[in-house]
PDB file of C-alpha atoms in Angstrom:
ATOM      1  CA  MET D 193       0.921  20.933   6.730  1.00  0.00           C
ATOM      2  CA  GLY D 194       4.456  20.415   7.923  1.00  0.00           C
ATOM      3  CA  GLU D 195       8.115  20.344   6.408  1.00  0.00           C
ATOM      4  CA  GLY D 196       8.984  18.064   3.518  1.00  0.00           C
ATOM      5  CA  PHE D 197      11.208  15.300   3.409  1.00  0.00           C
ATOM      6  CA  THR D 198      14.084  13.979   0.786  1.00  0.00           C
ATOM      7  CA  LEU D 199      13.429  10.407  -0.710  1.00  0.00           C
ATOM      8  CA  HIS D 200      16.879   9.709  -2.157  1.00  0.00           C
ATOM      9  CA  PRO D 201      17.538   7.165  -4.915  1.00  0.00           C
ATOM     10  CA  GLY D 202      16.927   3.749  -4.372  1.00  0.00           C
ATOM     11  CA  GLU D 203      15.367   4.415  -0.982  1.00  0.00           C
ATOM     12  CA  LEU D 204      11.826   3.299   0.217  1.00  0.00           C
ATOM     13  CA  VAL D 205       9.592   4.996   2.464  1.00  0.00           C
ATOM     14  CA  LEU D 206       6.237   3.975   3.982  1.00  0.00           C
ATOM     15  CA  ALA D 207       3.440   6.704   3.942  1.00  0.00           C
ATOM     16  CA  ALA D 208      -0.263   6.974   4.542  1.00  0.00           C
ATOM     17  CA  SER D 209      -2.866   9.072   2.776  1.00  0.00           C
ATOM     18  CA  HIS D 210      -4.187  12.186   3.951  1.00  0.00           C
ATOM     19  CA  GLU D 211      -7.576  11.285   3.566  1.00  0.00           C
ATOM     20  CA  TYR D 212      -9.181   8.263   5.477  1.00  0.00           C
ATOM     21  CA  VAL D 213     -11.313   6.138   3.084  1.00  0.00           C
ATOM     22  CA  ARG D 214     -14.097   3.608   3.478  1.00  0.00           C
ATOM     23  CA  ILE D 215     -14.214   1.534   0.123  1.00  0.00           C
ATOM     24  CA  PRO D 216     -17.884  -0.343  -0.233  1.00  0.00           C
ATOM     25  CA  SER D 217     -18.187  -4.126  -1.151  1.00  0.00           C
ATOM     26  CA  ASP D 218     -19.166  -3.401  -4.403  1.00  0.00           C
ATOM     27  CA  LEU D 219     -15.871  -1.320  -5.193  1.00  0.00           C
ATOM     28  CA  THR D 220     -12.057  -2.128  -5.337  1.00  0.00           C
ATOM     29  CA  ALA D 221      -9.602   0.811  -6.053  1.00  0.00           C
ATOM     30  CA  GLN D 222      -6.180   0.861  -7.489  1.00  0.00           C
ATOM     31  CA  VAL D 223      -3.510   3.457  -6.211  1.00  0.00           C
ATOM     32  CA  VAL D 224      -2.045   5.082  -9.230  1.00  0.00           C
ATOM     33  CA  ALA D 225       0.755   7.590  -9.284  1.00  0.00           C
ATOM     34  CA  ARG D 226       0.409  10.980 -10.656  1.00  0.00           C
ATOM     35  CA  SER D 227       2.526  11.488 -14.271  1.00  0.00           C
ATOM     36  CA  SER D 228       4.212  14.178 -13.044  1.00  0.00           C
ATOM     37  CA  TYR D 229       5.864  12.143 -10.146  1.00  0.00           C
ATOM     38  CA  GLY D 230       6.605   9.317 -12.373  1.00  0.00           C
ATOM     39  CA  ARG D 231       8.521  11.272 -14.444  1.00  0.00           C
ATOM     40  CA  LEU D 232      10.941  12.092 -11.828  1.00  0.00           C
ATOM     41  CA  GLY D 233      11.241   8.623 -11.146  1.00  0.00           C
ATOM     42  CA  LEU D 234       8.749   8.411  -8.136  1.00  0.00           C
ATOM     43  CA  LEU D 235       6.823   5.179  -7.344  1.00  0.00           C
ATOM     44  CA  VAL D 236       3.830   5.596  -5.375  1.00  0.00           C
ATOM     45  CA  ALA D 237       2.752   1.999  -4.566  1.00  0.00           C
ATOM     46  CA  THR D 238       4.274  -1.496  -4.758  1.00  0.00           C
ATOM     47  CA  ALA D 239       1.103  -3.056  -3.685  1.00  0.00           C
ATOM     48  CA  VAL D 240      -1.246  -0.975  -5.730  1.00  0.00           C
ATOM     49  CA  GLN D 241      -4.732  -2.939  -4.483  1.00  0.00           C
ATOM     50  CA  VAL D 242      -7.239  -1.303  -2.074  1.00  0.00           C
ATOM     51  CA  GLN D 243      -9.635  -4.125  -1.248  1.00  0.00           C
ATOM     52  CA  PRO D 244     -13.537  -3.875  -0.915  1.00  0.00           C
ATOM     53  CA  GLY D 245     -14.433  -3.459   2.618  1.00  0.00           C
ATOM     54  CA  TYR D 246     -11.288  -1.746   3.384  1.00  0.00           C
ATOM     55  CA  THR D 247     -11.450   1.604   6.207  1.00  0.00           C
ATOM     56  CA  GLY D 248      -8.709   3.772   6.862  1.00  0.00           C
ATOM     57  CA  CYS D 249      -5.960   5.824   5.476  1.00  0.00           C
ATOM     58  CA  VAL D 250      -4.272   3.703   2.647  1.00  0.00           C
ATOM     59  CA  THR D 251      -0.436   2.898   3.375  1.00  0.00           C
ATOM     60  CA  LEU D 252       1.749   3.882   0.261  1.00  0.00           C
ATOM     61  CA  GLN D 253       5.085   2.505  -0.446  1.00  0.00           C
ATOM     62  CA  LEU D 254       7.160   5.582  -1.814  1.00  0.00           C
ATOM     63  CA  VAL D 255      10.108   4.324  -3.958  1.00  0.00           C
ATOM     64  CA  ASN D 256      12.637   6.709  -5.823  1.00  0.00           C
ATOM     65  CA  LEU D 257      13.472   4.907  -8.770  1.00  0.00           C
ATOM     66  CA  GLY D 258      15.312   7.910 -10.470  1.00  0.00           C
ATOM     67  CA  GLN D 259      18.775   9.402 -10.174  1.00  0.00           C
ATOM     68  CA  LEU D 260      18.183  12.738  -8.432  1.00  0.00           C
ATOM     69  CA  PRO D 261      16.713  13.428  -4.847  1.00  0.00           C
ATOM     70  CA  ILE D 262      12.735  13.828  -4.611  1.00  0.00           C
ATOM     71  CA  THR D 263      11.562  16.217  -1.910  1.00  0.00           C
ATOM     72  CA  LEU D 264       8.024  15.897  -0.879  1.00  0.00           C
ATOM     73  CA  THR D 265       5.780  17.697   1.527  1.00  0.00           C
ATOM     74  CA  PRO D 266       3.100  16.292   3.318  1.00  0.00           C
ATOM     75  CA  GLY D 267      -0.174  16.936   2.045  1.00  0.00           C
ATOM     76  CA  GLU D 268       0.914  16.832  -1.364  1.00  0.00           C
ATOM     77  CA  ARG D 269      -1.053  15.264  -4.291  1.00  0.00           C
ATOM     78  CA  ILE D 270       1.359  12.361  -5.597  1.00  0.00           C
ATOM     79  CA  GLY D 271      -0.980   9.726  -6.429  1.00  0.00           C
ATOM     80  CA  GLN D 272      -4.842   8.894  -6.964  1.00  0.00           C
ATOM     81  CA  LEU D 273      -7.512   6.151  -6.614  1.00  0.00           C
ATOM     82  CA  VAL D 274      -8.973   4.697  -9.402  1.00  0.00           C
ATOM     83  CA  PHE D 275     -12.200   2.572  -8.494  1.00  0.00           C
ATOM     84  CA  THR D 276     -13.384  -0.348 -10.287  1.00  0.00           C
ATOM     85  CA  LYS D 277     -17.232  -1.302  -9.939  1.00  0.00           C
ATOM     86  CA  LEU D 278     -17.681  -4.988  -8.917  1.00  0.00           C
ATOM     87  CA  SER D 279     -20.347  -7.136 -10.549  1.00  0.00           C
ATOM     88  CA  THR D 280     -21.005  -8.812  -7.480  1.00  0.00           C
ATOM     89  CA  PRO D 281     -20.240  -7.346  -3.677  1.00  0.00           C
ATOM     90  CA  VAL D 282     -17.954  -9.286  -2.125  1.00  0.00           C
ATOM     91  CA  GLU D 283     -18.334 -10.498   1.594  1.00  0.00           C
ATOM     92  CA  THR D 284     -15.700  -8.422   3.502  1.00  0.00           C
ATOM     93  CA  ALA D 285     -14.101 -10.382   5.855  1.00  0.00           C
ATOM     94  CA  HIS D 286     -11.403  -9.331   8.395  1.00  0.00           C
ATOM     95  CA  LEU D 287      -9.016  -7.301   6.477  1.00  0.00           C
ATOM     96  CA  LYS D 288      -5.337  -7.387   7.899  1.00  0.00           C
ATOM     97  CA  TYR D 289      -4.677  -3.681   7.583  1.00  0.00           C
ATOM     98  CA  SER D 290      -7.965  -1.930   8.393  1.00  0.00           C
ATOM     99  CA  LEU D 291      -8.579   0.972  10.287  1.00  0.00           C
ATOM    100  CA  ALA D 292      -5.030   2.262  10.124  1.00  0.00           C
ATOM    101  CA  VAL D 293      -4.459   6.020  10.612  1.00  0.00           C
ATOM    102  CA  TRP D 294      -0.530   5.738  10.141  1.00  0.00           C
ATOM    103  CA  PRO D 295       1.492   3.853   7.616  1.00  0.00           C
ATOM    104  CA  GLU D 296       1.205   0.134   8.552  1.00  0.00           C
ATOM    105  CA  PHE D 297       4.365  -2.181   8.422  1.00  0.00           C
ATOM    106  CA  SER D 298       4.263  -5.546   6.901  1.00  0.00           C
ATOM    107  CA  ARG D 299       2.153  -8.106   8.437  1.00  0.00           C
ATOM    108  CA  VAL D 300       2.811 -11.045   6.234  1.00  0.00           C
ATOM    109  CA  SER D 301       3.825 -13.375   8.886  1.00  0.00           C
ATOM    110  CA  GLU D 302       0.208 -13.204   9.732  1.00  0.00           C
ATOM    111  CA  ASP D 303      -0.652 -15.050   6.332  1.00  0.00           C
ATOM    112  CA  SER D 304      -2.492 -18.414   6.868  1.00  0.00           C
ATOM    113  CA  ASP D 305      -0.573 -20.026   4.083  1.00  0.00           C
ATOM    114  CA  ILE D 306       3.009 -18.867   5.471  1.00  0.00           C
ATOM    115  CA  LYS D 307       2.136 -20.480   8.983  1.00  0.00           C
ATOM    116  CA  ARG D 308       0.879 -23.547   7.237  1.00  0.00           C
ATOM    117  CA  LEU D 309       4.066 -23.782   5.161  1.00  0.00           C
ATOM    118  CA  ARG D 310       6.321 -23.231   8.130  1.00  0.00           C
ATOM    119  CA  ARG D 311       4.722 -25.951   9.993  1.00  0.00           C
ATOM    120  CA  ALA D 312       4.949 -28.595   7.175  1.00  0.00           C
ATOM    121  CA  PRO D 313       8.133 -30.888   6.647  1.00  0.00           C
ATOM    122  CA  THR D 314      10.851 -29.820   4.398  1.00  0.00           C
ATOM    123  CA  ALA D 315      12.259 -32.423   1.689  1.00  0.00           C
ATOM    124  CA  ARG D 316      15.864 -33.074   2.236  1.00  0.00           C
ATOM    125  CA  ARG D 317      18.256 -32.572  -0.493  1.00  0.00           C
ATOM    126  CA  LYS D 318      20.871 -35.183  -1.826  1.00  0.00           C
TER     127      LYS D 318
END
């Protein structure tokens, strides 16, 4: 699958799941780290929710919270998806990160509330 890489203490990297997934409109999923890696200090996801209707590889935020470097190899099972059945399917709108095959960098600047807040007048401090 490829050479490993070393994640040093305090570092954050974006990675993508090996699997390409399609989440139906009546399910949601959470990314959960495997316990063995958590014991090394590896945090597998800082944004753990996979929305209903999402299609693509899941972008993972990998953080080494431990004291020692962690060597990871592509394809290694570091986490899992835990699915929750929704009582009512949701209407899946355009998902900002859908159809990803590589790690996706933040698109927070595309959020409509951010754009609206940046256009709003600000109160002056005295």
